[in-house]
Coordinates of C-alpha atoms in Angstrom, one line a residue:
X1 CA 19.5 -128.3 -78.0
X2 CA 16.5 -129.5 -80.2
X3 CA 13.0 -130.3 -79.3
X4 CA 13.6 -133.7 -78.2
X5 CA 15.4 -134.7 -75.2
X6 CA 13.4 -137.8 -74.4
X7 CA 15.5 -141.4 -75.6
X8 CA 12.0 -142.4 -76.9
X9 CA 10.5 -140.8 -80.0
X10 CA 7.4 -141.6 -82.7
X11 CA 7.6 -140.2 -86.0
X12 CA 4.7 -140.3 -88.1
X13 CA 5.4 -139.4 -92.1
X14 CA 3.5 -138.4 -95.4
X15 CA 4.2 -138.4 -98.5
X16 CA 1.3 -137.4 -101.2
X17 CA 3.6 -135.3 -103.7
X18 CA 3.2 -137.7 -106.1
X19 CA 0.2 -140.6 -107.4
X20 CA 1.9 -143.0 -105.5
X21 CA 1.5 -141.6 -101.9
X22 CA 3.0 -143.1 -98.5
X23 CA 3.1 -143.2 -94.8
X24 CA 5.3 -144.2 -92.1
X25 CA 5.6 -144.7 -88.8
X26 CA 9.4 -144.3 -87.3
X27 CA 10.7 -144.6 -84.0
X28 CA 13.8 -142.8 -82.2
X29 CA 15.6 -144.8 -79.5
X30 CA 19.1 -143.6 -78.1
X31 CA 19.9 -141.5 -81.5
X32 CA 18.9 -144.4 -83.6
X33 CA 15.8 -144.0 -86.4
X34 CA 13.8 -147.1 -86.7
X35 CA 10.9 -147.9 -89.4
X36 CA 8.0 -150.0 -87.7
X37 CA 5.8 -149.7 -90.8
X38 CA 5.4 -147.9 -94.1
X39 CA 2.5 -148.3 -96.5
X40 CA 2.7 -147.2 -100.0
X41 CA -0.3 -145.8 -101.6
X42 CA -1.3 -146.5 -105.2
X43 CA -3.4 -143.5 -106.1
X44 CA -5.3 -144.3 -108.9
X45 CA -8.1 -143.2 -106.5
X46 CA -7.4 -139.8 -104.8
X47 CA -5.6 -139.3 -102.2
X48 CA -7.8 -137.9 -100.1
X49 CA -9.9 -141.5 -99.8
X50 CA -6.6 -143.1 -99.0
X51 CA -4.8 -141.6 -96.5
X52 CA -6.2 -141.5 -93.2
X53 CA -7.6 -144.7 -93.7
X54 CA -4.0 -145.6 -94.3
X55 CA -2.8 -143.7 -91.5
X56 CA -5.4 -145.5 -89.1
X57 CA -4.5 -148.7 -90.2
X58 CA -0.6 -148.2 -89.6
X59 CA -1.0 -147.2 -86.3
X60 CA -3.1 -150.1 -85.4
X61 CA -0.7 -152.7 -87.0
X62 CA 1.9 -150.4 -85.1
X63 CA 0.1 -150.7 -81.7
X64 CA 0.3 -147.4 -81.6
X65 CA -2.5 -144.4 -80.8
X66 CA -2.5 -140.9 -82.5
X67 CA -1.6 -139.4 -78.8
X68 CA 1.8 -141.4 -79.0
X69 CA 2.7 -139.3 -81.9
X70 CA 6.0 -136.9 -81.0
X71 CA 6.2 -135.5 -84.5
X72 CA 4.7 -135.5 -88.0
X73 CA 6.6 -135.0 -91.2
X74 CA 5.1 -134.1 -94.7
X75 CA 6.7 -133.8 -98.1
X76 CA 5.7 -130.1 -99.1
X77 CA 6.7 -130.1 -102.1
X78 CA 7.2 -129.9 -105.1
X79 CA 4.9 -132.2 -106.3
X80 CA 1.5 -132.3 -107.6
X81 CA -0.7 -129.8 -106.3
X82 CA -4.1 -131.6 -105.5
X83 CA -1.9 -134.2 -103.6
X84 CA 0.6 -131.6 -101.7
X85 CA -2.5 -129.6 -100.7
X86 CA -3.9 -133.2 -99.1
X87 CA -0.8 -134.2 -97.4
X88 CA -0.3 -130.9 -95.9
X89 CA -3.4 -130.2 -94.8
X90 CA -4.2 -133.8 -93.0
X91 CA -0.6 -133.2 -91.1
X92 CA -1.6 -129.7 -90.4
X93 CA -5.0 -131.0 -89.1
X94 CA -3.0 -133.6 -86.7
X95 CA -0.7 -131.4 -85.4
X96 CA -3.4 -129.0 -84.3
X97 CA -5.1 -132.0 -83.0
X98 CA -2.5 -133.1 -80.8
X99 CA -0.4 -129.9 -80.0
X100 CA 2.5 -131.4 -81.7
X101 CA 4.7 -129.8 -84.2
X102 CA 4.9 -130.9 -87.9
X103 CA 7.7 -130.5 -90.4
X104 CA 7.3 -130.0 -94.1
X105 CA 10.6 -131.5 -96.0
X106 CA 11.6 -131.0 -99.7
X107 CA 10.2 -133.9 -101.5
X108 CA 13.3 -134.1 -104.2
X109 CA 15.3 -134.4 -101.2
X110 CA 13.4 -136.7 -100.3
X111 CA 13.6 -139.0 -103.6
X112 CA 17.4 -138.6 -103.8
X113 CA 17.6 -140.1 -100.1
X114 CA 17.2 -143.2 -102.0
X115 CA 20.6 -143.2 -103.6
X116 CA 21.9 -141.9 -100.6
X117 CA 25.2 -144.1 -100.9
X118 CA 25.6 -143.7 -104.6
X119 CA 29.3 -142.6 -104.7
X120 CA 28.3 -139.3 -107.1
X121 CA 25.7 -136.7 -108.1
X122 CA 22.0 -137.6 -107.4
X123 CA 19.5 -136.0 -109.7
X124 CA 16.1 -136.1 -108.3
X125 CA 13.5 -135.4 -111.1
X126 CA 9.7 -135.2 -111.5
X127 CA 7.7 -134.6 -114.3
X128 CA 6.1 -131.0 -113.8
X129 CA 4.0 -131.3 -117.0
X130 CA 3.7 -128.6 -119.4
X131 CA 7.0 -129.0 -120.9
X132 CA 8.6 -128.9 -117.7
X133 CA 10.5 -130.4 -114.7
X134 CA 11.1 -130.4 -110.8
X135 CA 14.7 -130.8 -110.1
X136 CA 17.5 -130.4 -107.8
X137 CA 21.6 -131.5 -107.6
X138 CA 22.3 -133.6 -104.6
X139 CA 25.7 -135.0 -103.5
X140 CA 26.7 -137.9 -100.2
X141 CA 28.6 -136.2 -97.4
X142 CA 28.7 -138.8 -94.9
X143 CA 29.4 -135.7 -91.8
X144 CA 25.9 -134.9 -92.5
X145 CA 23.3 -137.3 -90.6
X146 CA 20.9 -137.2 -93.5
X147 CA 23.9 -137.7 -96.0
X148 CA 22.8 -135.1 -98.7
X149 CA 23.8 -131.9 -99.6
X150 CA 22.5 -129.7 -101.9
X151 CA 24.3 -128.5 -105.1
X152 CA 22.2 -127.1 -107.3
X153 CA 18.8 -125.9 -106.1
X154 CA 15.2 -126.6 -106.4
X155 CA 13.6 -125.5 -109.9
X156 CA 10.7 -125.7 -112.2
X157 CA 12.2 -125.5 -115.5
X158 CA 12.2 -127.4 -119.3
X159 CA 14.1 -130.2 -119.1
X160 CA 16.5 -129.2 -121.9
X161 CA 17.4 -126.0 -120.1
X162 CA 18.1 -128.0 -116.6
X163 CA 20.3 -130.5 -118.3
X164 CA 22.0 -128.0 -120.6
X165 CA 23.1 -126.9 -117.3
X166 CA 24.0 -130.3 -115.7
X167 CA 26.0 -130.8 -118.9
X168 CA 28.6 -127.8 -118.1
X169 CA 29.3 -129.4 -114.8
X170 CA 33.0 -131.2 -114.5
X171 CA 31.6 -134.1 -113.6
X172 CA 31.9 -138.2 -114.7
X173 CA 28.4 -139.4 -114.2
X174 CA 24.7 -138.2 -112.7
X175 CA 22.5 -140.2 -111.5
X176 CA 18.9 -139.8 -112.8
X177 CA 16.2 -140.9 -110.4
X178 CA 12.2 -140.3 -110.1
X179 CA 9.4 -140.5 -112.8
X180 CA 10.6 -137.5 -114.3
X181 CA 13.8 -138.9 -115.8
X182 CA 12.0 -141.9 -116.8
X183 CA 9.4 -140.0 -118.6
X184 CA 13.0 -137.4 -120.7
X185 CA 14.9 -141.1 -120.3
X186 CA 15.4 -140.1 -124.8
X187 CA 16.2 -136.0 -124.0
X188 CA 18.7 -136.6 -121.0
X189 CA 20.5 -139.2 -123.3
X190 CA 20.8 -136.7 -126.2
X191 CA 22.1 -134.4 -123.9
X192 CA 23.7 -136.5 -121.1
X193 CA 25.6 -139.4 -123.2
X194 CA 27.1 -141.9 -120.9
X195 CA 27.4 -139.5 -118.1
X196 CA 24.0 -140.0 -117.5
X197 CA 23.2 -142.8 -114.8
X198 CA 19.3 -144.2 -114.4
X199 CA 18.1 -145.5 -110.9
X200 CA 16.2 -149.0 -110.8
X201 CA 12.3 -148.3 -111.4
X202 CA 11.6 -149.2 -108.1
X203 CA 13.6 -146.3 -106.6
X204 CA 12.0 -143.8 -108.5
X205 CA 8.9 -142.7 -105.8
X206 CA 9.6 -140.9 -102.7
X207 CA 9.2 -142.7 -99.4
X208 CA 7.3 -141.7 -96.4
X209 CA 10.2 -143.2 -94.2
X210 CA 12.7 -140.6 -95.5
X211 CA 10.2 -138.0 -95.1
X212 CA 10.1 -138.8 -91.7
X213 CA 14.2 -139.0 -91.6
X214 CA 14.3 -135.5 -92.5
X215 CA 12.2 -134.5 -90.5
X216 CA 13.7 -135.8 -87.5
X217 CA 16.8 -134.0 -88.3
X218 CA 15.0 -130.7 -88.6
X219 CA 13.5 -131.5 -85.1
X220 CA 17.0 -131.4 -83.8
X221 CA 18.0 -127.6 -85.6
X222 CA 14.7 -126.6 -83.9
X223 CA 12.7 -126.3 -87.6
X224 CA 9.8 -125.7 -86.5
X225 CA 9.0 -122.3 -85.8
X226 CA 10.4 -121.6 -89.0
X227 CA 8.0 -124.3 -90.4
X228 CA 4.5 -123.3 -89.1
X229 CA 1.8 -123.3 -89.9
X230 CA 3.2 -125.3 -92.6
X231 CA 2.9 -124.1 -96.7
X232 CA 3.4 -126.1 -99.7
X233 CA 6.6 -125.2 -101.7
X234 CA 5.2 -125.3 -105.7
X235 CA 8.0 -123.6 -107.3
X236 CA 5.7 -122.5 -110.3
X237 CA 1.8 -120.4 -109.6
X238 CA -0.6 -123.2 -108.0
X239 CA -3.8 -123.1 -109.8
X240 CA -6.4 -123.3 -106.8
X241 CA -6.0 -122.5 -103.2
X242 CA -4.1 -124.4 -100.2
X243 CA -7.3 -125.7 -98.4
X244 CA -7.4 -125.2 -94.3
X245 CA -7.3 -128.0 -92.4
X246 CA -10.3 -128.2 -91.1
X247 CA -12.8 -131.7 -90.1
X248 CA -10.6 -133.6 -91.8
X249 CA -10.2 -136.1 -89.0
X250 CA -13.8 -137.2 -88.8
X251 CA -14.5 -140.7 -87.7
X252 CA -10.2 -142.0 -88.3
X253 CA -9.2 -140.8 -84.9
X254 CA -12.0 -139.7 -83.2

């Protein structure tokens, strides 16, 4: 059985693996997931001046309080650093606020649940810098509730390498999404042809509101224990430490 017997359940989600950050606020009724708000956050500023002001605000639109909070979900990664360490550590901070438990979910599984009901391969990409790229191989299977499974892992490599190996694959098309595959649009055609599939723009970001999808189903495998205290999942060395998550709800919540 899973955590959550109850027919009434509040999800609140983060996503800060990328410069264009959001949260959500989902709610559980009778085995259904419903999104009562989601605010995207254009970090041009730093996350770290954004998101619990952001977080305040969507539970007062919401008409919702902190304590009404079942569960919080956080992309862990990969992602950027500076904005995985944020994310984590303000959901880290709630849940020991509250007593409730956190998740952390893949953020390139989150990103590809945005072509979830492409009929195909679903290549979620971010731009790692340095020459490299986060990426993953993700196909439907509509048995699954989240409809993903994986089929190639999570890695930090060139992009030339990772599509080198996408191109050996027996299959008609790929569909590229995230900033990633905008920013190796010229490589993955070189390499790719008209195999290679490219998301609308506005797909390409993560969403809070899958984060908090994902999370629900790992609340229901009983994730987790296996999940805290919550770490940030890098694939490559992370240059400074993960903060702890400590007096980081000052004046939001009280």
């Amino acid at each position: 059985m899973g955590l959550f017997q109850r027919l009434f359940v509040k999800i609140l989600a983060v996503d800060t693996s990328t410069l264009t950050g959001s949260v959500a606020l989902l709610f559980e009724e009778e085995k259904q997931l419903k999104t009562i708000g989601e605010i995207t956050l254009s970090v041009s500023t730093v996350h770290s001046e954004r998101l619990l002001p952001a977080l305040q605000r969507l539970l007062e639109e919401a008409g919702a309080s902190l304590a009404e909070i079942d569960l919080f979900g956080v992309a862990h990664g990969p992602g950027s650093f500076t904005g995985l360490r944020i994310g984590m550590a303000t959901v880290q901070g709630l849940s020991l606020s509250t007593g409730k438990p956190a998740i952390g979910v893949s953020s390139l599984e989150t990103l590809a649940m945005n072509a979830v009901l492409h009929d195909g391969l679903v290549v979620p990409m971010f731009d790692a810098r340095r020459g490299e790229v986060y990426s993953a191989v993700y196909k439907a299977n509509g048995a699954r509730r989240r409809g993903l499974e994986s089929v190639e892992p999570e890695v930090a490599v060139s992009p030339e390498k990772f599509l080198e190996l996408l191109s050996l694959r027996d299959e008609p098309t790929f569909l590229m999404i995230g900033r990633g595959a905008e920013v190796y649009r010229t490589v993955i055609l070189e390499r790719l042809g008209s195999r290679a599939l490219f998301a609308p723009a506005l797909l390409n970001i993560p969403r809070a509101s899958h984060v908090g999808l994902l999370a629900w189903e790992g609340a229901s495998e009983n994730r987790p224990a296996r999940e805290n205290p919550l770490s940030p999942r890098y694939l490559r060395s992370a240059e400074i430490t993960f903060p702890k998550p400590t007096k980081i709800l000052g004046n939001h919540f009280g």
